[in-house]
Amino acid sequence: MRLDDFSHPLGHFLGGYFNEDWMMEYRTDDEVVRGFMREEPFLVPPTIVCLDELIERGVAGAVDVDVYLKGQARPYYLYENHGLTGLQWLQRLRKVFDEYVPPAPSEVLAMFFLDVFREDWTADYPTDQEAVRGYMRRESYFVPSAIAHLD
């Protein structure tokens, strides 16, 4: 799992939300997590799975989380300044994710249609089926989570 791979849920969250400008939008790391949950609710379940895996590997000693974070597009949050290790910081973030409430099925459909069939979708895709296929390729980590919300 590479945190600098923004197509990966955890890489997208840490690299995209804890970027060099994160303090312009949020005051605390808790607010960053809540903003992510509000703005990208379908990415939350796969992000939690990846976060749990990294925490589990860190607790077991299989991964040095500090080295991992520093070597993989380190987030611009200085957890050391708050007396935390990388593992402790990720565990703190994980507790905030416990507040997650999945979106209603109607929200899932609305977000899907707004993203796939935006105003200029025909400029990128010749048919509606190609637009859906393109979305599934582009958002491959999101699709299973979105479909699960519809069941």
mmCIF file of C-alpha atoms in Angstrom:
data_model
loop_
_atom_site.group_PDB
_atom_site.id
_atom_site.type_symbol
_atom_site.label_atom_id
_atom_site.label_comp_id
_atom_site.label_asym_id
_atom_site.label_seq_id
_atom_site.Cartn_x
_atom_site.Cartn_y
_atom_site.Cartn_z
ATOM 1 C CA MET A 1 0.000 0.000 0.000
ATOM 2 C CA ARG A 2 1.585 3.255 -1.128
ATOM 3 C CA LEU A 3 0.363 6.507 0.377
ATOM 4 C CA ASP A 4 1.604 8.432 -2.638
ATOM 5 C CA ASP A 5 -0.757 6.436 -4.844
ATOM 6 C CA PHE A 6 -3.763 8.761 -4.929
ATOM 7 C CA SER A 7 -5.884 6.077 -6.581
ATOM 8 C CA HIS A 8 -5.542 4.142 -3.311
ATOM 9 C CA PRO A 9 -8.163 5.126 -0.683
ATOM 10 C CA LEU A 10 -5.692 5.741 2.154
ATOM 11 C CA GLY A 11 -3.261 7.531 -0.147
ATOM 12 C CA HIS A 12 -6.110 9.681 -1.427
ATOM 13 C CA PHE A 13 -7.192 10.567 2.114
ATOM 14 C CA LEU A 14 -3.783 11.247 3.673
ATOM 15 C CA GLY A 15 -2.180 12.823 0.610
ATOM 16 C CA GLY A 16 -5.233 14.687 -0.594
ATOM 17 C CA TYR A 17 -6.590 15.979 2.684
ATOM 18 C CA PHE A 18 -3.403 16.438 4.713
ATOM 19 C CA ASN A 19 -1.687 18.362 1.933
ATOM 20 C CA GLU A 20 0.409 21.496 2.388
ATOM 21 C CA ASP A 21 -2.740 23.681 2.501
ATOM 22 C CA TRP A 22 -4.826 21.624 4.930
ATOM 23 C CA MET A 23 -4.664 24.307 7.646
ATOM 24 C CA MET A 24 -6.287 26.841 5.330
ATOM 25 C CA GLU A 25 -9.488 24.793 5.346
ATOM 26 C CA TYR A 26 -9.386 22.986 8.698
ATOM 27 C CA ARG A 27 -8.194 23.843 12.200
ATOM 28 C CA THR A 28 -7.539 20.317 13.476
ATOM 29 C CA ASP A 29 -6.856 16.838 12.172
ATOM 30 C CA ASP A 30 -10.268 15.778 13.531
ATOM 31 C CA GLU A 31 -11.889 18.394 11.301
ATOM 32 C CA VAL A 32 -9.962 17.022 8.320
ATOM 33 C CA VAL A 33 -11.420 13.538 8.919
ATOM 34 C CA ARG A 34 -14.934 14.947 9.315
ATOM 35 C CA GLY A 35 -14.506 16.994 6.134
ATOM 36 C CA PHE A 36 -13.395 13.891 4.250
ATOM 37 C CA MET A 37 -16.401 11.944 5.549
ATOM 38 C CA ARG A 38 -18.738 14.749 4.494
ATOM 39 C CA GLU A 39 -17.161 15.393 1.075
ATOM 40 C CA GLU A 40 -16.369 11.810 0.019
ATOM 41 C CA PRO A 41 -18.635 9.508 2.021
ATOM 42 C CA PHE A 42 -18.231 6.560 -0.349
ATOM 43 C CA LEU A 43 -14.481 6.502 0.104
ATOM 44 C CA VAL A 44 -14.796 6.192 3.866
ATOM 45 C CA PRO A 45 -15.393 2.395 4.072
ATOM 46 C CA PRO A 46 -12.396 1.417 1.895
ATOM 47 C CA THR A 47 -10.249 4.020 3.661
ATOM 48 C CA ILE A 48 -11.193 2.569 7.051
ATOM 49 C CA VAL A 49 -10.280 -0.933 5.854
ATOM 50 C CA CYS A 50 -6.851 0.277 4.704
ATOM 51 C CA LEU A 51 -6.321 2.318 7.862
ATOM 52 C CA ASP A 52 -7.223 -0.676 10.045
ATOM 53 C CA GLU A 53 -4.782 -2.840 8.094
ATOM 54 C CA LEU A 54 -1.950 -0.347 8.519
ATOM 55 C CA ILE A 55 -2.687 0.087 12.241
ATOM 56 C CA GLU A 56 -2.835 -3.685 12.739
ATOM 57 C CA ARG A 57 0.496 -4.135 10.961
ATOM 58 C CA GLY A 58 1.983 -1.311 13.029
ATOM 59 C CA VAL A 59 0.797 -2.786 16.327
ATOM 60 C CA ALA A 60 2.159 -6.201 15.329
ATOM 61 C CA GLY A 61 5.533 -4.639 14.539
ATOM 62 C CA ALA A 62 5.354 -5.668 10.893
ATOM 63 C CA VAL A 63 5.535 -2.013 9.803
ATOM 64 C CA ASP A 64 7.231 0.975 11.398
ATOM 65 C CA VAL A 65 4.428 3.467 10.813
ATOM 66 C CA ASP A 66 6.672 6.525 11.283
ATOM 67 C CA VAL A 67 9.096 5.294 8.633
ATOM 68 C CA TYR A 68 6.190 4.315 6.414
ATOM 69 C CA LEU A 69 4.530 7.741 6.650
ATOM 70 C CA LYS A 70 7.795 9.603 6.095
ATOM 71 C CA GLY A 71 8.722 7.445 3.112
ATOM 72 C CA GLN A 72 5.333 7.519 1.431
ATOM 73 C CA ALA A 73 4.329 11.108 0.594
ATOM 74 C CA ARG A 74 4.274 12.148 4.226
ATOM 75 C CA PRO A 75 1.112 13.994 5.184
ATOM 76 C CA TYR A 76 1.643 17.633 6.148
ATOM 77 C CA TYR A 77 0.479 17.030 9.702
ATOM 78 C CA LEU A 78 3.252 17.076 12.286
ATOM 79 C CA TYR A 79 1.960 14.529 14.765
ATOM 80 C CA GLU A 80 5.318 14.606 16.559
ATOM 81 C CA ASN A 81 4.568 18.187 17.628
ATOM 82 C CA HIS A 82 1.570 16.811 19.496
ATOM 83 C CA GLY A 83 3.597 14.152 21.291
ATOM 84 C CA LEU A 84 2.314 11.332 19.071
ATOM 85 C CA THR A 85 3.951 8.595 17.056
ATOM 86 C CA GLY A 86 2.652 7.861 13.570
ATOM 87 C CA LEU A 87 0.828 4.817 14.915
ATOM 88 C CA GLN A 88 -0.814 6.806 17.713
ATOM 89 C CA TRP A 89 -1.864 9.484 15.248
ATOM 90 C CA LEU A 90 -3.469 6.948 12.912
ATOM 91 C CA GLN A 91 -5.244 5.360 15.886
ATOM 92 C CA ARG A 92 -6.578 8.805 16.835
ATOM 93 C CA LEU A 93 -7.828 9.408 13.300
ATOM 94 C CA ARG A 94 -9.452 5.976 13.293
ATOM 95 C CA LYS A 95 -11.553 6.915 16.344
ATOM 96 C CA VAL A 96 -12.922 9.925 14.475
ATOM 97 C CA PHE A 97 -13.933 7.644 11.605
ATOM 98 C CA ASP A 98 -16.230 5.850 14.084
ATOM 99 C CA GLU A 99 -18.602 8.811 13.631
ATOM 100 C CA TYR A 100 -19.203 7.797 10.005
ATOM 101 C CA VAL A 101 -22.815 7.465 8.919
ATOM 102 C CA PRO A 102 -23.307 5.925 5.458
ATOM 103 C CA PRO A 103 -25.244 8.058 2.970
ATOM 104 C CA ALA A 104 -28.795 7.190 2.082
ATOM 105 C CA PRO A 105 -29.322 5.234 -1.185
ATOM 106 C CA SER A 106 -30.902 8.290 -2.802
ATOM 107 C CA GLU A 107 -27.708 10.275 -2.104
ATOM 108 C CA VAL A 108 -25.627 7.502 -3.682
ATOM 109 C CA LEU A 109 -27.636 7.649 -6.889
ATOM 110 C CA ALA A 110 -27.635 11.429 -6.991
ATOM 111 C CA MET A 111 -23.865 11.624 -6.563
ATOM 112 C CA PHE A 112 -23.329 8.921 -9.177
ATOM 113 C CA PHE A 113 -25.501 10.620 -11.784
ATOM 114 C CA LEU A 114 -24.072 14.066 -11.063
ATOM 115 C CA ASP A 115 -20.534 12.747 -11.445
ATOM 116 C CA VAL A 116 -21.065 10.522 -14.491
ATOM 117 C CA PHE A 117 -23.543 12.611 -16.420
ATOM 118 C CA ARG A 118 -22.161 16.039 -15.759
ATOM 119 C CA GLU A 119 -22.947 18.762 -18.263
ATOM 120 C CA ASP A 120 -20.061 17.930 -20.608
ATOM 121 C CA TRP A 121 -20.010 14.119 -20.390
ATOM 122 C CA THR A 122 -20.572 13.677 -24.135
ATOM 123 C CA ALA A 123 -17.243 15.403 -24.801
ATOM 124 C CA ASP A 124 -15.481 12.469 -23.110
ATOM 125 C CA TYR A 125 -17.735 9.527 -23.949
ATOM 126 C CA PRO A 126 -19.680 8.616 -27.086
ATOM 127 C CA THR A 127 -22.444 6.731 -25.209
ATOM 128 C CA ASP A 128 -23.963 6.578 -21.744
ATOM 129 C CA GLN A 129 -22.597 3.036 -21.346
ATOM 130 C CA GLU A 130 -19.060 4.259 -22.050
ATOM 131 C CA ALA A 131 -19.558 7.030 -19.478
ATOM 132 C CA VAL A 132 -20.497 4.454 -16.825
ATOM 133 C CA ARG A 133 -17.553 2.214 -17.801
ATOM 134 C CA GLY A 134 -15.210 5.196 -17.621
ATOM 135 C CA TYR A 135 -16.523 6.062 -14.189
ATOM 136 C CA MET A 136 -16.026 2.488 -12.993
ATOM 137 C CA ARG A 137 -12.421 2.507 -14.239
ATOM 138 C CA ARG A 138 -11.694 5.930 -12.780
ATOM 139 C CA GLU A 139 -13.370 5.281 -9.429
ATOM 140 C CA SER A 140 -12.664 1.552 -9.103
ATOM 141 C CA TYR A 141 -12.034 1.715 -5.352
ATOM 142 C CA PHE A 142 -15.313 3.577 -4.840
ATOM 143 C CA VAL A 143 -17.687 1.442 -6.919
ATOM 144 C CA PRO A 144 -18.032 -1.577 -4.552
ATOM 145 C CA SER A 145 -18.725 0.731 -1.636
ATOM 146 C CA ALA A 146 -21.325 2.690 -3.594
ATOM 147 C CA ILE A 147 -23.040 -0.483 -4.803
ATOM 148 C CA ALA A 148 -23.125 -1.832 -1.243
ATOM 149 C CA HIS A 149 -25.070 1.265 -0.170
ATOM 150 C CA LEU A 150 -27.735 0.485 -2.763
ATOM 151 C CA ASP A 151 -28.416 -3.083 -1.582
#
